[in-house]
Amino acid sequence: EVHFLESGGTLAQPGGSLRLSCAASGFILSGNGMSWVRQAPGKGLELVANSVYTGDTSYAESVKGRFTISRDESKNTLYLQMNSLRVEDTAVYYCSGHGGSSQWGQGTLVTVSS
Amino acid sequence: QAVVTQEPSLTVSPGGTVTLTCGSTTGAVTSGHYPYWIQQKPGQAPRTLIFDTSYKHSWTPARFSGSLLGGKPALTLSGAQPEDEADYYCLLSFGTTRLFGGGTKLTVL
């Protein structure tokens, strides 16, 4: 059974950095697409970063140049490096697979505030 | 950049049938946009009900089905149950980019 477990969310200062992790079990990251999705309080879902099976990546305009999606296949873990954090990055961050592995984790809360 | 559109809200009677749709400002949506339908109940993580237009996960209730109708992905709920009250999001792929719709709040009343 596929499971994703996010971690790394915490309180951060504007302009600061955080790295989120998504540990996968029952699933091999290599050759599979993965996404980071966030949900600000009371808002809808926003796809933040996407990594397709070819290795190509894409980002929401709101995070382009600040966030980087990557994976460590030896650890079967997906990452989201978040730099130059803004108050508007405050959200629950989820990782999710693609296609038949499109399960979701429970999310990790990132709060950006001074 | 494309914008993905959904009905903001819909209401269905218990036992009734309702169809949610999803559009793109770029034109007709095809299976090549790999439409997903994602359900989210209050206080819970999202879960994918339908992927790649019409494929279901093992946890997807049989009363949900996905299709393409008139150039738009559609999620049909036949025999609505009170527990189906939730927000439903459409997700489309545009090459390597993926975009969510704004979501449809479905009320079962």
mmCIF file of N, CA and C in Angstrom, chain B:
data_model
loop_
_atom_site.group_PDB
_atom_site.id
_atom_site.type_symbol
_atom_site.label_atom_id
_atom_site.label_comp_id
_atom_site.label_asym_id
_atom_site.label_seq_id
_atom_site.Cartn_x
_atom_site.Cartn_y
_atom_site.Cartn_z
ATOM 1 N N GLN B 1 -1.276 31.819 -19.335
ATOM 2 C CA GLN B 1 -1.446 30.536 -18.657
ATOM 3 C C GLN B 1 -2.933 30.202 -18.575
ATOM 4 N N ALA B 2 -3.229 28.915 -18.682
ATOM 5 C CA ALA B 2 -4.612 28.467 -18.624
ATOM 6 C C ALA B 2 -5.207 28.691 -17.248
ATOM 7 N N VAL B 3 -6.513 28.831 -17.219
ATOM 8 C CA VAL B 3 -7.271 28.855 -15.973
ATOM 9 C C VAL B 3 -8.271 27.711 -16.043
ATOM 10 N N VAL B 4 -8.346 26.933 -14.976
ATOM 11 C CA VAL B 4 -9.262 25.803 -14.907
ATOM 12 C C VAL B 4 -10.506 26.253 -14.144
ATOM 13 N N THR B 5 -11.665 26.050 -14.754
ATOM 14 C CA THR B 5 -12.913 26.558 -14.180
ATOM 15 C C THR B 5 -13.808 25.423 -13.703
ATOM 16 N N GLN B 6 -14.508 25.662 -12.608
ATOM 17 C CA GLN B 6 -15.478 24.707 -12.061
ATOM 18 C C GLN B 6 -16.681 25.471 -11.545
ATOM 19 N N GLU B 7 -17.820 24.779 -11.435
ATOM 20 C CA GLU B 7 -18.981 25.380 -10.804
ATOM 21 C C GLU B 7 -18.637 25.667 -9.337
ATOM 22 N N PRO B 8 -18.896 26.870 -8.832
ATOM 23 C CA PRO B 8 -18.532 27.164 -7.438
ATOM 24 C C PRO B 8 -19.298 26.311 -6.432
ATOM 25 N N SER B 9 -20.544 26.046 -6.717
ATOM 26 C CA SER B 9 -21.346 25.262 -5.783
ATOM 27 C C SER B 9 -22.465 24.548 -6.516
ATOM 28 N N LEU B 10 -22.833 23.393 -5.997
ATOM 29 C CA LEU B 10 -23.947 22.608 -6.511
ATOM 30 C C LEU B 10 -24.652 21.958 -5.329
ATOM 31 N N THR B 11 -25.927 21.692 -5.507
ATOM 32 C CA THR B 11 -26.713 21.002 -4.492
ATOM 33 C C THR B 11 -27.379 19.792 -5.119
ATOM 34 N N VAL B 12 -27.390 18.687 -4.382
ATOM 35 C CA VAL B 12 -28.042 17.468 -4.858
ATOM 36 C C VAL B 12 -28.865 16.895 -3.706
ATOM 37 N N SER B 13 -29.987 16.306 -4.030
ATOM 38 C CA SER B 13 -30.810 15.662 -3.017
ATOM 39 C C SER B 13 -30.256 14.286 -2.688
ATOM 40 N N PRO B 14 -30.440 13.829 -1.468
ATOM 41 C CA PRO B 14 -30.011 12.464 -1.146
ATOM 42 C C PRO B 14 -30.625 11.464 -2.114
ATOM 43 N N GLY B 15 -29.791 10.584 -2.660
ATOM 44 C CA GLY B 15 -30.246 9.610 -3.640
ATOM 45 C C GLY B 15 -30.260 10.134 -5.058
ATOM 46 N N GLY B 16 -30.047 11.407 -5.224
ATOM 47 C CA GLY B 16 -30.097 12.019 -6.543
ATOM 48 C C GLY B 16 -28.778 11.909 -7.302
ATOM 49 N N THR B 17 -28.793 12.454 -8.508
ATOM 50 C CA THR B 17 -27.634 12.430 -9.395
ATOM 51 C C THR B 17 -27.201 13.852 -9.719
ATOM 52 N N VAL B 18 -25.908 14.066 -9.728
ATOM 53 C CA VAL B 18 -25.369 15.387 -10.051
ATOM 54 C C VAL B 18 -24.093 15.199 -10.861
ATOM 55 N N THR B 19 -23.859 16.146 -11.770
ATOM 56 C CA THR B 19 -22.640 16.110 -12.575
ATOM 57 C C THR B 19 -21.862 17.398 -12.384
ATOM 58 N N LEU B 20 -20.607 17.266 -12.005
ATOM 59 C CA LEU B 20 -19.689 18.379 -11.866
ATOM 60 C C LEU B 20 -18.837 18.421 -13.132
ATOM 61 N N THR B 21 -18.542 19.617 -13.618
ATOM 62 C CA THR B 21 -17.715 19.720 -14.808
ATOM 63 C C THR B 21 -16.520 20.642 -14.562
ATOM 64 N N CYS B 22 -15.622 20.610 -15.494
ATOM 65 C CA CYS B 22 -14.339 21.304 -15.372
ATOM 66 C C CYS B 22 -13.969 21.810 -16.754
ATOM 67 N N GLY B 23 -13.638 23.079 -16.856
ATOM 68 C CA GLY B 23 -13.277 23.620 -18.155
ATOM 69 C C GLY B 23 -11.917 24.275 -18.133
ATOM 70 N N SER B 24 -11.429 24.586 -19.316
ATOM 71 C CA SER B 24 -10.155 25.277 -19.449
ATOM 72 C C SER B 24 -10.346 26.486 -20.349
ATOM 73 N N THR B 25 -9.725 27.590 -19.968
ATOM 74 C CA THR B 25 -9.811 28.795 -20.790
ATOM 75 C C THR B 25 -9.061 28.638 -22.112
ATOM 76 N N THR B 26 -8.283 27.557 -22.249
ATOM 77 C CA THR B 26 -7.546 27.344 -23.500
ATOM 78 C C THR B 26 -8.384 26.606 -24.538
ATOM 79 N N GLY B 27 -9.570 26.105 -24.134
ATOM 80 C CA GLY B 27 -10.419 25.401 -25.080
ATOM 81 C C GLY B 27 -10.821 24.033 -24.576
ATOM 82 N N ALA B 28 -11.161 23.164 -25.493
ATOM 83 C CA ALA B 28 -11.658 21.837 -25.133
ATOM 84 C C ALA B 28 -10.599 21.048 -24.369
ATOM 85 N N VAL B 29 -11.083 20.313 -23.370
ATOM 86 C CA VAL B 29 -10.205 19.439 -22.596
ATOM 87 C C VAL B 29 -10.324 18.033 -23.166
ATOM 88 N N THR B 30 -9.197 17.362 -23.292
ATOM 89 C CA THR B 30 -9.180 15.999 -23.821
ATOM 90 C C THR B 30 -8.553 15.052 -22.806
ATOM 91 N N SER B 31 -8.531 13.786 -23.145
ATOM 92 C CA SER B 31 -7.892 12.811 -22.261
ATOM 93 C C SER B 31 -6.406 13.114 -22.100
ATOM 94 N N GLY B 32 -5.839 13.854 -23.043
ATOM 95 C CA GLY B 32 -4.432 14.236 -22.971
ATOM 96 C C GLY B 32 -4.118 15.239 -21.888
ATOM 97 N N HIS B 33 -5.171 15.799 -21.265
ATOM 98 C CA HIS B 33 -4.978 16.664 -20.103
ATOM 99 C C HIS B 33 -5.018 15.851 -18.808
ATOM 100 N N TYR B 34 -5.223 14.534 -18.941
ATOM 101 C CA TYR B 34 -5.211 13.613 -17.793
ATOM 102 C C TYR B 34 -6.030 14.160 -16.610
ATOM 103 N N PRO B 35 -7.319 14.369 -16.794
ATOM 104 C CA PRO B 35 -8.137 14.958 -15.716
ATOM 105 C C PRO B 35 -8.210 14.092 -14.465
ATOM 106 N N TYR B 36 -8.099 14.759 -13.328
ATOM 107 C CA TYR B 36 -8.264 14.137 -12.019
ATOM 108 C C TYR B 36 -9.452 14.815 -11.330
ATOM 109 N N TRP B 37 -10.092 14.058 -10.449
ATOM 110 C CA TRP B 37 -11.098 14.591 -9.540
ATOM 111 C C TRP B 37 -10.691 14.226 -8.118
ATOM 112 N N ILE B 38 -10.612 15.252 -7.292
ATOM 113 C CA ILE B 38 -10.118 15.113 -5.925
ATOM 114 C C ILE B 38 -11.176 15.607 -4.961
ATOM 115 N N GLN B 39 -11.444 14.812 -3.950
ATOM 116 C CA GLN B 39 -12.453 15.136 -2.936
ATOM 117 C C GLN B 39 -11.755 15.590 -1.654
ATOM 118 N N GLN B 40 -12.294 16.603 -1.023
ATOM 119 C CA GLN B 40 -11.781 17.023 0.274
ATOM 120 C C GLN B 40 -12.937 17.361 1.199
ATOM 121 N N LYS B 41 -12.984 16.660 2.328
ATOM 122 C CA LYS B 41 -13.977 16.940 3.353
ATOM 123 C C LYS B 41 -13.360 17.849 4.399
ATOM 124 N N PRO B 42 -14.198 18.602 5.118
ATOM 125 C CA PRO B 42 -13.668 19.566 6.102
ATOM 126 C C PRO B 42 -12.724 18.912 7.100
ATOM 127 N N GLY B 43 -11.563 19.522 7.274
ATOM 128 C CA GLY B 43 -10.599 19.043 8.249
ATOM 129 C C GLY B 43 -9.811 17.825 7.826
ATOM 130 N N GLN B 44 -10.018 17.371 6.593
ATOM 131 C CA GLN B 44 -9.316 16.181 6.124
ATOM 132 C C GLN B 44 -8.374 16.500 4.969
ATOM 133 N N ALA B 45 -7.414 15.605 4.763
ATOM 134 C CA ALA B 45 -6.555 15.722 3.588
ATOM 135 C C ALA B 45 -7.366 15.387 2.333
ATOM 136 N N PRO B 46 -6.955 15.933 1.214
ATOM 137 C CA PRO B 46 -7.629 15.565 -0.047
ATOM 138 C C PRO B 46 -7.421 14.087 -0.349
ATOM 139 N N ARG B 47 -8.297 13.528 -1.173
ATOM 140 C CA ARG B 47 -8.066 12.188 -1.699
ATOM 141 C C ARG B 47 -8.527 12.157 -3.149
ATOM 142 N N THR B 48 -7.765 11.456 -3.956
ATOM 143 C CA THR B 48 -8.089 11.359 -5.371
ATOM 144 C C THR B 48 -9.163 10.306 -5.586
ATOM 145 N N LEU B 49 -10.251 10.715 -6.247
ATOM 146 C CA LEU B 49 -11.321 9.773 -6.580
ATOM 147 C C LEU B 49 -11.130 9.191 -7.982
ATOM 148 N N ILE B 50 -10.787 10.066 -8.930
ATOM 149 C CA ILE B 50 -10.682 9.702 -10.341
ATOM 150 C C ILE B 50 -9.366 10.251 -10.883
ATOM 151 N N PHE B 51 -8.651 9.457 -11.674
ATOM 152 C CA PHE B 51 -7.464 9.939 -12.369
ATOM 153 C C PHE B 51 -7.522 9.526 -13.831
ATOM 154 N N ASP B 52 -6.808 10.278 -14.653
ATOM 155 C CA ASP B 52 -6.754 9.991 -16.099
ATOM 156 C C ASP B 52 -8.158 9.806 -16.673
ATOM 157 N N THR B 53 -9.003 10.785 -16.421
ATOM 158 C CA THR B 53 -10.377 10.920 -16.934
ATOM 159 C C THR B 53 -11.372 10.024 -16.211
ATOM 160 N N SER B 54 -11.088 8.705 -16.126
ATOM 161 C CA SER B 54 -12.153 7.806 -15.682
ATOM 162 C C SER B 54 -11.684 6.657 -14.791
ATOM 163 N N TYR B 55 -10.412 6.606 -14.462
ATOM 164 C CA TYR B 55 -9.897 5.505 -13.652
ATOM 165 C C TYR B 55 -10.157 5.756 -12.172
ATOM 166 N N LYS B 56 -10.588 4.708 -11.492
ATOM 167 C CA LYS B 56 -10.909 4.823 -10.080
ATOM 168 C C LYS B 56 -9.846 4.154 -9.219
ATOM 169 N N HIS B 57 -9.678 4.673 -8.005
ATOM 170 C CA HIS B 57 -8.865 4.000 -7.010
ATOM 171 C C HIS B 57 -9.726 2.950 -6.304
ATOM 172 N N SER B 58 -9.062 2.118 -5.530
ATOM 173 C CA SER B 58 -9.780 1.055 -4.823
ATOM 174 C C SER B 58 -10.762 1.626 -3.809
ATOM 175 N N TRP B 59 -10.500 2.831 -3.317
ATOM 176 C CA TRP B 59 -11.371 3.447 -2.313
ATOM 177 C C TRP B 59 -12.474 4.299 -2.915
ATOM 178 N N THR B 60 -12.502 4.437 -4.219
ATOM 179 C CA THR B 60 -13.517 5.283 -4.852
ATOM 180 C C THR B 60 -14.867 4.571 -4.868
ATOM 181 N N PRO B 61 -15.868 5.144 -4.195
ATOM 182 C CA PRO B 61 -17.194 4.503 -4.222
ATOM 183 C C PRO B 61 -17.705 4.340 -5.645
ATOM 184 N N ALA B 62 -18.393 3.258 -5.889
ATOM 185 C CA ALA B 62 -18.885 2.946 -7.235
ATOM 186 C C ALA B 62 -19.852 3.995 -7.769
ATOM 187 N N ARG B 63 -20.451 4.783 -6.889
ATOM 188 C CA ARG B 63 -21.431 5.782 -7.334
ATOM 189 C C ARG B 63 -20.775 6.989 -8.016
ATOM 190 N N PHE B 64 -19.441 7.076 -7.944
ATOM 191 C CA PHE B 64 -18.718 8.139 -8.632
ATOM 192 C C PHE B 64 -18.177 7.606 -9.967
ATOM 193 N N SER B 65 -18.289 8.418 -11.007
ATOM 194 C CA SER B 65 -17.687 8.043 -12.287
ATOM 195 C C SER B 65 -17.161 9.286 -12.990
ATOM 196 N N GLY B 66 -16.117 9.099 -13.789
ATOM 197 C CA GLY B 66 -15.514 10.188 -14.519
ATOM 198 C C GLY B 66 -15.641 9.976 -16.014
ATOM 199 N N SER B 67 -15.780 11.074 -16.761
ATOM 200 C CA SER B 67 -15.926 10.985 -18.210
ATOM 201 C C SER B 67 -15.558 12.320 -18.837
ATOM 202 N N LEU B 68 -15.634 12.372 -20.160
ATOM 203 C CA LEU B 68 -15.527 13.628 -20.896
ATOM 204 C C LEU B 68 -16.885 13.897 -21.517
ATOM 205 N N LEU B 69 -17.405 15.088 -21.291
ATOM 206 C CA LEU B 69 -18.705 15.481 -21.834
ATOM 207 C C LEU B 69 -18.550 16.814 -22.558
ATOM 208 N N GLY B 70 -18.729 16.783 -23.855
ATOM 209 C CA GLY B 70 -18.688 18.022 -24.618
ATOM 210 C C GLY B 70 -17.409 18.811 -24.439
ATOM 211 N N GLY B 71 -16.275 18.131 -24.401
ATOM 212 C CA GLY B 71 -15.001 18.835 -24.284
ATOM 213 C C GLY B 71 -14.653 19.246 -22.878
ATOM 214 N N LYS B 72 -15.371 18.682 -21.906
ATOM 215 C CA LYS B 72 -15.075 18.980 -20.508
ATOM 216 C C LYS B 72 -15.035 17.690 -19.698
ATOM 217 N N PRO B 73 -14.096 17.571 -18.769
ATOM 218 C CA PRO B 73 -14.141 16.447 -17.838
ATOM 219 C C PRO B 73 -15.372 16.578 -16.949
ATOM 220 N N ALA B 74 -15.957 15.469 -16.613
ATOM 221 C CA ALA B 74 -17.147 15.460 -15.784
ATOM 222 C C ALA B 74 -17.017 14.397 -14.700
ATOM 223 N N LEU B 75 -17.498 14.745 -13.524
ATOM 224 C CA LEU B 75 -17.600 13.803 -12.409
ATOM 225 C C LEU B 75 -19.080 13.637 -12.119
ATOM 226 N N THR B 76 -19.579 12.432 -12.279
ATOM 227 C CA THR B 76 -20.991 12.161 -12.034
ATOM 228 C C THR B 76 -21.143 11.351 -10.765
ATOM 229 N N LEU B 77 -22.033 11.815 -9.906
ATOM 230 C CA LEU B 77 -22.365 11.135 -8.665
ATOM 231 C C LEU B 77 -23.800 10.648 -8.791
ATOM 232 N N SER B 78 -23.979 9.355 -8.764
ATOM 233 C CA SER B 78 -25.306 8.762 -8.910
ATOM 234 C C SER B 78 -25.721 8.094 -7.605
ATOM 235 N N GLY B 79 -26.772 8.608 -6.989
ATOM 236 C CA GLY B 79 -27.192 8.080 -5.694
ATOM 237 C C GLY B 79 -26.426 8.749 -4.568
ATOM 238 N N ALA B 80 -26.523 10.084 -4.510
ATOM 239 C CA ALA B 80 -25.753 10.853 -3.542
ATOM 240 C C ALA B 80 -26.073 10.447 -2.103
ATOM 241 N N GLN B 81 -25.025 10.411 -1.295
ATOM 242 C CA GLN B 81 -25.138 10.094 0.123
ATOM 243 C C GLN B 81 -24.731 11.319 0.938
ATOM 244 N N PRO B 82 -25.229 11.436 2.162
ATOM 245 C CA PRO B 82 -24.843 12.599 2.985
ATOM 246 C C PRO B 82 -23.326 12.750 3.125
ATOM 247 N N GLU B 83 -22.625 11.631 3.143
ATOM 248 C CA GLU B 83 -21.164 11.698 3.316
ATOM 249 C C GLU B 83 -20.435 12.170 2.067
ATOM 250 N N ASP B 84 -21.155 12.398 0.980
ATOM 251 C CA ASP B 84 -20.537 12.928 -0.233
ATOM 252 C C ASP B 84 -20.441 14.447 -0.220
ATOM 253 N N GLU B 85 -21.015 15.066 0.804
ATOM 254 C CA GLU B 85 -20.918 16.527 0.926
ATOM 255 C C GLU B 85 -19.454 16.882 1.169
ATOM 256 N N ALA B 86 -18.888 17.670 0.272
ATOM 257 C CA ALA B 86 -17.446 17.939 0.292
ATOM 258 C C ALA B 86 -17.115 18.961 -0.785
ATOM 259 N N ASP B 87 -15.850 19.352 -0.813
ATOM 260 C CA ASP B 87 -15.316 20.139 -1.917
ATOM 261 C C ASP B 87 -14.679 19.186 -2.923
ATOM 262 N N TYR B 88 -14.920 19.469 -4.196
ATOM 263 C CA TYR B 88 -14.363 18.638 -5.266
ATOM 264 C C TYR B 88 -13.513 19.502 -6.187
ATOM 265 N N TYR B 89 -12.290 19.047 -6.421
ATOM 266 C CA TYR B 89 -11.351 19.800 -7.239
ATOM 267 C C TYR B 89 -11.017 19.015 -8.502
ATOM 268 N N CYS B 90 -10.966 19.714 -9.592
ATOM 269 C CA CYS B 90 -10.491 19.173 -10.858
ATOM 270 C C CYS B 90 -9.018 19.551 -11.017
ATOM 271 N N LEU B 91 -8.224 18.657 -11.559
ATOM 272 C CA LEU B 91 -6.805 18.897 -11.803
ATOM 273 C C LEU B 91 -6.501 18.501 -13.236
ATOM 274 N N LEU B 92 -5.907 19.415 -13.989
ATOM 275 C CA LEU B 92 -5.570 19.156 -15.384
ATOM 276 C C LEU B 92 -4.079 19.329 -15.622
ATOM 277 N N SER B 93 -3.550 18.576 -16.566
ATOM 278 C CA SER B 93 -2.144 18.692 -16.961
ATOM 279 C C SER B 93 -2.033 19.441 -18.283
ATOM 280 N N PHE B 94 -1.099 20.354 -18.333
ATOM 281 C CA PHE B 94 -0.774 21.085 -19.558
ATOM 282 C C PHE B 94 0.727 20.881 -19.765
ATOM 283 N N GLY B 95 1.105 19.808 -20.444
ATOM 284 C CA GLY B 95 2.511 19.458 -20.535
ATOM 285 C C GLY B 95 3.007 19.057 -19.156
ATOM 286 N N THR B 96 4.082 19.678 -18.706
ATOM 287 C CA THR B 96 4.613 19.361 -17.375
ATOM 288 C C THR B 96 3.931 20.172 -16.276
ATOM 289 N N THR B 97 3.091 21.119 -16.666
ATOM 290 C CA THR B 97 2.392 21.969 -15.691
ATOM 291 C C THR B 97 1.054 21.348 -15.341
ATOM 292 N N ARG B 98 0.672 21.436 -14.081
ATOM 293 C CA ARG B 98 -0.614 20.940 -13.633
ATOM 294 C C ARG B 98 -1.331 22.073 -12.895
ATOM 295 N N LEU B 99 -2.619 22.206 -13.151
ATOM 296 C CA LEU B 99 -3.395 23.291 -12.555
ATOM 297 C C LEU B 99 -4.678 22.762 -11.946
ATOM 298 N N PHE B 100 -5.020 23.284 -10.762
ATOM 299 C CA PHE B 100 -6.284 22.963 -10.127
ATOM 300 C C PHE B 100 -7.359 23.966 -10.526
ATOM 301 N N GLY B 101 -8.582 23.498 -10.566
ATOM 302 C CA GLY B 101 -9.712 24.397 -10.614
ATOM 303 C C GLY B 101 -9.969 24.949 -9.217
ATOM 304 N N GLY B 102 -10.878 25.914 -9.145
ATOM 305 C CA GLY B 102 -11.165 26.554 -7.871
ATOM 306 C C GLY B 102 -11.990 25.711 -6.909
ATOM 307 N N GLY B 103 -12.497 24.583 -7.415
ATOM 308 C CA GLY B 103 -13.266 23.691 -6.556
ATOM 309 C C GLY B 103 -14.752 23.925 -6.633
ATOM 310 N N THR B 104 -15.508 22.860 -6.432
ATOM 311 C CA THR B 104 -16.975 22.908 -6.352
ATOM 312 C C THR B 104 -17.390 22.441 -4.976
ATOM 313 N N LYS B 105 -18.155 23.276 -4.290
ATOM 314 C CA LYS B 105 -18.692 22.873 -2.984
ATOM 315 C C LYS B 105 -20.008 22.158 -3.232
ATOM 316 N N LEU B 106 -20.029 20.857 -2.941
ATOM 317 C CA LEU B 106 -21.228 20.054 -3.159
ATOM 318 C C LEU B 106 -21.981 19.893 -1.853
ATOM 319 N N THR B 107 -23.231 20.283 -1.879
ATOM 320 C CA THR B 107 -24.114 20.134 -0.726
ATOM 321 C C THR B 107 -25.118 19.039 -1.018
ATOM 322 N N VAL B 108 -25.304 18.126 -0.077
ATOM 323 C CA VAL B 108 -26.311 17.075 -0.199
ATOM 324 C C VAL B 108 -27.455 17.439 0.745
ATOM 325 N N LEU B 109 -28.540 17.872 0.150
ATOM 326 C CA LEU B 109 -29.646 18.420 0.954
ATOM 327 C C LEU B 109 -30.983 18.123 0.319
#
